[in-house]
Each structure stands twice: as C-alpha cells, then as structure tokens.
C-alpha cells in the first residue's frame, strides 16, 4: 500500500481528497502541527509533526511516503489584507513546501510524483472576458504574485527530478466552504443578487472533479507542469447566483450589489469578489483523458446543494 503525504490535509479539499484516496486503497498521511482542531482527523490517517517557523519536520514523513500533495495555504478571503496578512498568505504557501524541498535535498529521498495546489489568479485577479489558457503570462497584481511565488516554490521539487504537476484551481463549489458558501446565505434568505456588475466571469469546478484531478495527476506519468483546474464552461457571477436560486427554488433578486458598497467592506480584498477570469481547461481537454463528472453548472449545483 503506497502512502500519499498531504500538507493542508484538514482543509476543504484535503478532507474530500483523503476520502477518495482511502477508497482507492492508498495509505494517507498528514503533516500536522498537533493543534486541537486536528483531533478529529480520520483515525486511518497517519500524522507526522512539523513546525514551519522552526524549520522542523519529522523525516519519517518523507521516508515512508511515495507521493506528496501540497494543499497548505492561508485562506485568501479570510481577513482583511493588511501587510502582515498578505505576507502570511505567501509564506504559508512557499515556506511550507520550501521546508520539504530542503529536507529532500538533505536526505536524498525522492517522491514518485508531486502535485501542488495553485490558483487561476496566476493570470491576475480581474482579466475580464479574455480567454486564458496555460500559455498566458502571469498577471502583475498581488494575487498573481502570490501564485507565481507559490509555483516557483513547488518547482524546487521538480528541480530534484520529481515529476511535478500544478493545478491552477478556479472557484471550488462546495457548501462546506469557499465562495459558494458565501453566495448561499443571501440566496437562502431570498435576496440573492449579483455582486458588482454581475458580468465578471467565474471559472468554477466541483469539489469531486478537482479531487479526482489530483489523483489523476498523481498517478498518470503524462501529467507534468501547470494545468487550469476548472470546469469546461465558465459562467458570470449573475448566472451563478441565478442558477443557485433556481436550484434552491428561491427568488432571484435582480438588483445588483454595487461596487461602492463592497469596496469599503472588503478594502483591497474586494477584487476577490468583483474581479473575474474566463479560464480555459485547455491542457486538461487536449492532453489528458480526464472525464468530468460535472462539466455543467446546474447539475454540479444540484449535486452539491442536495447534500446541504
């Protein structure tokens, strides 16, 4: 039984990915800090201690694992973007994988493959209706810089000869967290409405499809480099809210929430909800055999919301 080592395993994606990996017959292990919140981890999951600030890591975690998935990272939309918070967002993605890279260089251990989370904000927080494939250059704003540094840190493992894939993830649809959870509150109250212009594009993906992509990238030797981990059909913010209301049989409140209301509430972070990207899953579609369970928005929402 081969073991998959996860950073950030207790998060939204890690929790579901763990379930699928265990179902597939893998052993799963987490790098943890030993906090009380981690007491609820599935007893089948092995835990190894690490402390990024002290640059400490239980080397058995590496020696006993054949694969690595890097999901660790402070939430982009959790808290206002102070200078300190912005640095924390970057460090939580780069210093974590940097510690692993250093330990691999010291021990000489090599994973069979490595998959790192990434984000479509690589292209910039707001790129309008321009169609973006993996060949496009990175943006020049803060969120783009976060992802550029994130991927550069992941490439430290590629430089060691480990097959490395990076999944530039769109908006993950799941009621347990992420953007959809925020949209659901006003929709359930019958006052769901578009944010800003409502015309900004949302490149989304169902949680299960994303987790299946991680497993495919882990197992398939043809996967290497960066992939846009999004569903085939981006939608506008307005379409997402309207479709969510329809699936929940709730009224759709047409008036939009204007920019001038949102910007004072969120500050610089307002770009997360007011910006958008039309991202193409070009490499997934043309270079892989990956089959989506939920390529269309409405069936994806029905699947997710029926469980909430």
Tab-separated table of C-alpha atoms in Angstrom:
chain	number	residue	atom	x	y	z
A	1	UNK	CA	0.000	0.000	0.000
A	2	UNK	CA	1.600	3.253	-1.142
A	3	UNK	CA	1.342	6.328	1.046
A	4	UNK	CA	0.292	9.838	-0.009
A	5	UNK	CA	1.578	12.641	2.210
A	6	UNK	CA	-0.580	15.782	2.362
A	7	UNK	CA	0.091	19.290	3.579
A	8	UNK	CA	-3.110	21.167	4.405
A	9	UNK	CA	-4.965	17.874	4.617
A	10	UNK	CA	-7.611	19.115	7.076
A	11	UNK	CA	-8.940	21.804	4.735
A	12	UNK	CA	-11.917	21.688	2.388
A	13	UNK	CA	-10.092	19.971	-0.482
A	14	UNK	CA	-7.852	17.818	1.694
A	15	UNK	CA	-10.772	16.315	3.605
A	16	UNK	CA	-12.603	15.144	0.480
A	17	UNK	CA	-9.383	14.115	-1.254
A	18	UNK	CA	-8.470	11.985	1.749
A	19	UNK	CA	-11.789	10.122	1.464
A	20	UNK	CA	-11.212	9.385	-2.218
A	21	UNK	CA	-7.600	8.306	-1.692
A	22	UNK	CA	-8.590	5.909	1.090
A	23	UNK	CA	-11.375	4.484	-1.096
A	24	UNK	CA	-8.793	3.944	-3.837
A	25	UNK	CA	-6.606	1.896	-1.493
A	26	UNK	CA	-3.876	4.401	-0.638
A	27	UNK	CA	-2.493	4.995	2.810
A	28	UNK	CA	-2.842	8.689	3.672
A	29	UNK	CA	-0.674	10.777	5.983
A	30	UNK	CA	-0.779	14.420	7.072
A	31	UNK	CA	1.884	16.858	8.149
A	32	UNK	CA	0.303	18.481	11.213
A	33	UNK	CA	1.153	20.980	13.928
A	34	UNK	CA	-0.593	18.948	16.622
A	35	UNK	CA	-3.337	21.513	17.242
A	36	UNK	CA	-6.611	20.654	18.956
A	37	UNK	CA	-8.529	21.112	15.702
A	38	UNK	CA	-6.660	18.143	14.261
A	39	UNK	CA	-8.040	15.756	16.885
A	40	UNK	CA	-10.934	14.967	14.544
A	41	UNK	CA	-8.688	13.609	11.781
A	42	UNK	CA	-9.783	10.213	10.469
A	43	UNK	CA	-8.034	7.547	12.601
A	44	UNK	CA	-6.932	5.812	9.392
A	45	UNK	CA	-4.773	8.840	8.562
A	46	UNK	CA	-1.229	8.805	9.896
A	47	UNK	CA	0.102	12.072	11.339
A	48	UNK	CA	3.642	13.452	11.318
A	49	UNK	CA	4.637	16.623	13.133
A	50	UNK	CA	6.194	19.660	11.530
A	51	UNK	CA	6.841	23.258	12.536
A	52	UNK	CA	7.495	25.541	9.598
A	53	UNK	CA	8.505	28.510	11.738
A	54	UNK	CA	11.191	26.408	13.423
A	55	UNK	CA	12.006	24.656	10.131
A	56	UNK	CA	11.410	21.258	11.731
A	57	UNK	CA	9.909	18.216	10.039
A	58	UNK	CA	9.701	14.552	11.026
A	59	UNK	CA	11.860	12.979	8.310
A	60	UNK	CA	9.924	9.712	8.596
A	61	UNK	CA	7.072	11.549	6.860
A	62	UNK	CA	9.206	11.736	3.736
A	63	UNK	CA	10.897	8.351	4.006
A	64	UNK	CA	7.602	6.496	4.462
A	65	UNK	CA	5.698	8.252	1.650
A	66	UNK	CA	5.783	7.687	-2.090
A	67	UNK	CA	3.676	10.674	-3.129
A	68	UNK	CA	3.206	14.276	-1.987
A	69	UNK	CA	0.252	16.656	-2.380
A	70	UNK	CA	0.736	20.272	-1.273
A	71	UNK	CA	-2.506	21.999	-0.239
A	72	UNK	CA	-1.286	24.171	2.638
A	73	UNK	CA	-2.060	27.874	2.440
A	74	UNK	CA	-3.804	30.573	4.451
A	75	UNK	CA	-7.243	31.498	3.105
A	76	UNK	CA	-7.156	34.358	0.597
A	77	UNK	CA	-10.517	35.766	1.724
A	78	UNK	CA	-10.148	35.155	5.461
A	79	UNK	CA	-9.459	38.569	6.962
A	80	UNK	CA	-8.566	41.988	5.553
A	81	UNK	CA	-5.345	42.329	3.593
A	82	UNK	CA	-3.021	44.073	5.971
A	83	UNK	CA	0.652	43.979	5.011
A	84	UNK	CA	1.165	41.300	7.646
A	85	UNK	CA	-1.736	39.200	6.363
A	86	UNK	CA	-0.555	39.479	2.763
A	87	UNK	CA	2.877	38.174	3.731
A	88	UNK	CA	1.297	35.349	5.731
A	89	UNK	CA	-0.683	34.281	2.651
A	90	UNK	CA	2.538	33.995	0.647
A	91	UNK	CA	4.650	32.385	3.387
A	92	UNK	CA	2.022	29.742	4.169
A	93	UNK	CA	2.314	28.515	0.584
A	94	UNK	CA	6.023	28.905	-0.063
A	95	UNK	CA	7.849	28.306	3.209
A	96	UNK	CA	5.924	25.086	3.792
A	97	UNK	CA	6.973	23.463	0.541
A	98	UNK	CA	10.396	25.092	0.842
A	99	UNK	CA	10.981	23.192	4.089
A	100	UNK	CA	10.101	19.905	2.382
A	101	UNK	CA	12.408	20.697	-0.536
A	102	UNK	CA	15.287	21.365	1.869
A	103	UNK	CA	14.698	18.101	3.720
A	104	UNK	CA	14.576	16.194	0.435
A	105	UNK	CA	17.916	17.675	-0.579
A	106	UNK	CA	19.398	16.689	2.765
A	107	UNK	CA	18.034	13.137	2.829
A	108	UNK	CA	18.134	12.300	-0.864
A	109	UNK	CA	14.573	10.906	-0.727
A	110	UNK	CA	12.512	11.245	-3.923
A	111	UNK	CA	8.745	11.038	-4.278
A	112	UNK	CA	7.346	9.186	-7.277
A	113	UNK	CA	5.264	12.267	-8.053
A	114	UNK	CA	4.220	15.577	-6.538
A	115	UNK	CA	1.065	17.640	-7.073
A	116	UNK	CA	0.776	21.203	-5.819
A	117	UNK	CA	-2.268	23.385	-5.462
A	118	UNK	CA	-2.135	26.644	-7.391
A	119	UNK	CA	-4.691	29.222	-8.494
A	120	UNK	CA	-6.148	30.831	-11.599
A	121	UNK	CA	-5.325	34.200	-10.068
A	122	UNK	CA	-1.924	33.446	-11.636
A	123	UNK	CA	-3.337	35.395	-14.586
A	124	UNK	CA	-4.435	38.334	-12.420
A	125	UNK	CA	-7.403	38.992	-10.154
A	126	UNK	CA	-9.531	40.532	-12.903
A	127	UNK	CA	-8.906	39.764	-16.570
A	128	UNK	CA	-12.391	40.485	-17.887
A	129	UNK	CA	-13.694	38.295	-20.712
A	130	UNK	CA	-10.280	37.429	-22.168
A	131	UNK	CA	-9.917	33.678	-22.695
A	132	UNK	CA	-6.950	32.395	-20.728
A	133	UNK	CA	-5.065	29.172	-21.383
A	134	UNK	CA	-1.988	27.847	-19.584
A	135	UNK	CA	0.255	29.575	-22.132
A	136	UNK	CA	-0.696	33.055	-20.939
A	137	UNK	CA	1.804	35.083	-18.949
A	138	UNK	CA	1.139	35.850	-15.273
A	139	UNK	CA	-0.614	38.998	-14.124
A	140	UNK	CA	1.062	41.836	-12.257
A	141	UNK	CA	-1.185	42.301	-9.204
A	142	UNK	CA	-0.840	40.933	-5.671
A	143	UNK	CA	-2.827	37.723	-6.228
A	144	UNK	CA	-0.830	36.914	-9.346
A	145	UNK	CA	2.387	37.411	-7.380
A	146	UNK	CA	1.130	35.002	-4.696
A	147	UNK	CA	0.657	32.258	-7.278
A	148	UNK	CA	3.904	32.954	-9.112
A	149	UNK	CA	5.826	32.563	-5.852
A	150	UNK	CA	3.739	29.500	-4.928
A	151	UNK	CA	4.548	27.748	-8.203
A	152	UNK	CA	8.206	28.741	-8.035
A	153	UNK	CA	8.418	27.080	-4.597
A	154	UNK	CA	6.777	23.936	-5.991
A	155	UNK	CA	9.312	23.909	-8.828
A	156	UNK	CA	12.051	23.333	-6.256
A	157	UNK	CA	10.841	19.736	-6.126
A	158	UNK	CA	10.734	19.487	-9.915
A	159	UNK	CA	14.373	20.581	-9.912
A	160	UNK	CA	15.141	17.491	-7.821
A	161	UNK	CA	13.876	15.238	-10.609
A	162	UNK	CA	10.393	14.653	-9.140
A	163	UNK	CA	7.524	14.686	-11.640
A	164	UNK	CA	5.572	17.786	-10.652
A	165	UNK	CA	2.067	18.958	-11.559
A	166	UNK	CA	0.464	22.244	-10.519
A	167	UNK	CA	-3.322	22.611	-10.544
A	168	UNK	CA	-4.368	26.225	-11.097
A	169	UNK	CA	-7.680	25.932	-9.348
A	170	UNK	CA	-10.771	28.003	-10.019
A	171	UNK	CA	-13.691	28.684	-7.682
A	172	UNK	CA	-14.377	25.396	-5.897
A	173	UNK	CA	-18.079	24.666	-5.496
A	174	UNK	CA	-18.832	23.120	-2.119
A	175	UNK	CA	-21.277	24.038	0.637
A	176	UNK	CA	-18.700	23.321	3.354
A	177	UNK	CA	-16.575	26.306	2.418
A	178	UNK	CA	-15.286	28.575	-0.314
A	179	UNK	CA	-17.188	31.095	-2.407
A	180	UNK	CA	-20.417	29.104	-2.774
A	181	UNK	CA	-20.975	29.077	0.978
A	182	UNK	CA	-20.916	32.893	0.953
A	183	UNK	CA	-23.319	33.084	-2.006
A	184	UNK	CA	-25.769	30.725	-0.318
A	185	UNK	CA	-26.557	32.946	2.673
A	186	UNK	CA	-28.426	35.712	0.791
A	187	UNK	CA	-29.897	33.235	-1.728
A	188	UNK	CA	-31.432	31.129	1.042
A	189	UNK	CA	-32.872	34.322	2.525
A	190	UNK	CA	-34.498	35.080	-0.810
A	191	UNK	CA	-32.322	38.124	-1.531
A	192	UNK	CA	-29.625	36.581	-3.704
A	193	UNK	CA	-28.273	39.115	-6.179
A	194	UNK	CA	-25.185	39.609	-8.369
A	195	UNK	CA	-22.116	41.314	-6.927
A	196	UNK	CA	-20.780	44.378	-8.695
A	197	UNK	CA	-21.639	44.344	-12.398
A	198	UNK	CA	-22.555	40.652	-12.259
A	199	UNK	CA	-20.774	40.276	-15.602
A	200	UNK	CA	-17.447	39.125	-14.167
A	201	UNK	CA	-16.651	35.543	-15.145
A	202	UNK	CA	-16.321	32.757	-12.606
A	203	UNK	CA	-14.257	29.768	-13.646
A	204	UNK	CA	-15.526	27.077	-11.306
A	205	UNK	CA	-15.073	23.375	-10.536
A	206	UNK	CA	-16.961	20.800	-8.470
A	207	UNK	CA	-15.016	19.533	-5.443
A	208	UNK	CA	-15.171	15.923	-6.573
A	209	UNK	CA	-13.832	16.731	-10.042
A	210	UNK	CA	-10.963	18.693	-8.517
A	211	UNK	CA	-10.047	15.867	-6.135
A	212	UNK	CA	-10.212	13.365	-8.984
A	213	UNK	CA	-7.810	15.607	-10.927
A	214	UNK	CA	-5.355	15.464	-8.038
A	215	UNK	CA	-5.433	11.680	-8.084
A	216	UNK	CA	-5.089	11.573	-11.874
A	217	UNK	CA	-2.114	13.937	-11.751
A	218	UNK	CA	-0.570	11.824	-9.003
A	219	UNK	CA	-0.901	8.547	-10.893
A	220	UNK	CA	-0.571	9.399	-14.568
A	221	UNK	CA	3.032	9.900	-15.751
A	222	UNK	CA	1.811	12.080	-18.614
A	223	UNK	CA	0.801	14.871	-16.249
A	224	UNK	CA	3.511	17.465	-15.692
A	225	UNK	CA	3.620	21.240	-15.360
A	226	UNK	CA	0.678	23.613	-14.860
A	227	UNK	CA	-2.968	22.812	-15.627
A	228	UNK	CA	-6.039	25.004	-15.360
A	229	UNK	CA	-8.202	23.007	-12.939
A	230	UNK	CA	-11.578	24.409	-13.958
A	231	UNK	CA	-14.783	23.050	-15.483
A	232	UNK	CA	-15.208	23.462	-19.251
A	233	UNK	CA	-17.830	26.243	-19.065
A	234	UNK	CA	-17.182	29.413	-17.023
A	235	UNK	CA	-20.260	31.440	-16.045
A	236	UNK	CA	-20.879	35.016	-14.996
A	237	UNK	CA	-21.424	35.986	-11.376
A	238	UNK	CA	-25.018	36.790	-12.280
A	239	UNK	CA	-25.551	33.344	-13.837
A	240	UNK	CA	-24.098	31.594	-10.792
A	241	UNK	CA	-26.417	33.440	-8.401
A	242	UNK	CA	-29.462	32.977	-10.635
A	243	UNK	CA	-28.822	29.252	-11.135
A	244	UNK	CA	-28.219	28.738	-7.409
A	245	UNK	CA	-31.541	30.438	-6.632
A	246	UNK	CA	-33.304	28.287	-9.222
A	247	UNK	CA	-31.875	25.037	-7.832
A	248	UNK	CA	-32.918	26.063	-4.308
A	249	UNK	CA	-36.360	27.226	-5.524
A	250	UNK	CA	-35.698	30.684	-4.120
A	251	UNK	CA	-36.490	34.076	-5.679
A	252	UNK	CA	-33.787	35.809	-7.664
A	253	UNK	CA	-33.382	39.397	-6.532
A	254	UNK	CA	-32.329	41.228	-9.692
A	255	UNK	CA	-30.796	44.452	-8.225
A	256	UNK	CA	-27.031	44.175	-8.117
A	257	UNK	CA	-24.880	44.916	-5.072
A	258	UNK	CA	-22.844	47.904	-6.347
A	259	UNK	CA	-19.073	48.216	-6.185
A	260	UNK	CA	-19.280	51.212	-3.839
A	261	UNK	CA	-20.967	49.049	-1.202
A	262	UNK	CA	-18.470	46.206	-1.431
A	263	UNK	CA	-15.200	48.142	-1.622
A	264	UNK	CA	-15.447	49.750	1.845
A	265	UNK	CA	-16.438	46.370	3.332
A	266	UNK	CA	-13.547	44.408	1.855
A	267	UNK	CA	-10.885	47.010	1.145
A	268	UNK	CA	-8.196	45.828	-1.260
A	269	UNK	CA	-9.622	42.301	-0.970
A	270	UNK	CA	-12.786	43.450	-2.828
A	271	UNK	CA	-11.078	42.360	-6.044
A	272	UNK	CA	-11.739	38.754	-4.984
A	273	UNK	CA	-15.500	39.218	-5.423
A	274	UNK	CA	-15.527	41.992	-8.034
A	275	UNK	CA	-12.881	40.545	-10.327
A	276	UNK	CA	-13.215	37.574	-12.650
A	277	UNK	CA	-11.427	35.317	-15.115
A	278	UNK	CA	-12.535	33.326	-18.149
A	279	UNK	CA	-10.136	30.408	-17.832
A	280	UNK	CA	-9.915	27.563	-20.347
A	281	UNK	CA	-9.145	23.978	-19.311
A	282	UNK	CA	-7.028	23.656	-22.449
A	283	UNK	CA	-4.372	21.177	-21.288
A	284	UNK	CA	-6.914	19.019	-19.439
A	285	UNK	CA	-9.080	18.890	-22.568
A	286	UNK	CA	-6.375	18.395	-25.203
A	287	UNK	CA	-3.619	16.465	-23.432
A	288	UNK	CA	-5.384	14.184	-20.949
A	289	UNK	CA	-8.191	11.619	-20.833
A	290	UNK	CA	-9.771	13.174	-17.755
A	291	UNK	CA	-13.570	12.919	-17.735
A	292	UNK	CA	-15.606	15.399	-15.710
A	293	UNK	CA	-18.478	14.207	-13.580
A	294	UNK	CA	-19.876	17.747	-13.545
A	295	UNK	CA	-18.969	19.740	-16.671
A	296	UNK	CA	-22.119	21.927	-16.455
A	297	UNK	CA	-23.064	24.304	-13.642
A	298	UNK	CA	-26.665	23.311	-12.889
A	299	UNK	CA	-26.023	19.546	-12.397
A	300	UNK	CA	-22.982	20.442	-10.278
A	301	UNK	CA	-25.107	22.696	-8.052
A	302	UNK	CA	-27.876	20.080	-7.791
A	303	UNK	CA	-25.315	17.513	-6.659
A	304	UNK	CA	-23.805	19.844	-4.078
A	305	UNK	CA	-26.944	21.521	-2.752
A	306	UNK	CA	-28.878	18.267	-2.402
A	307	UNK	CA	-26.419	17.328	0.357
A	308	UNK	CA	-26.688	20.611	2.261
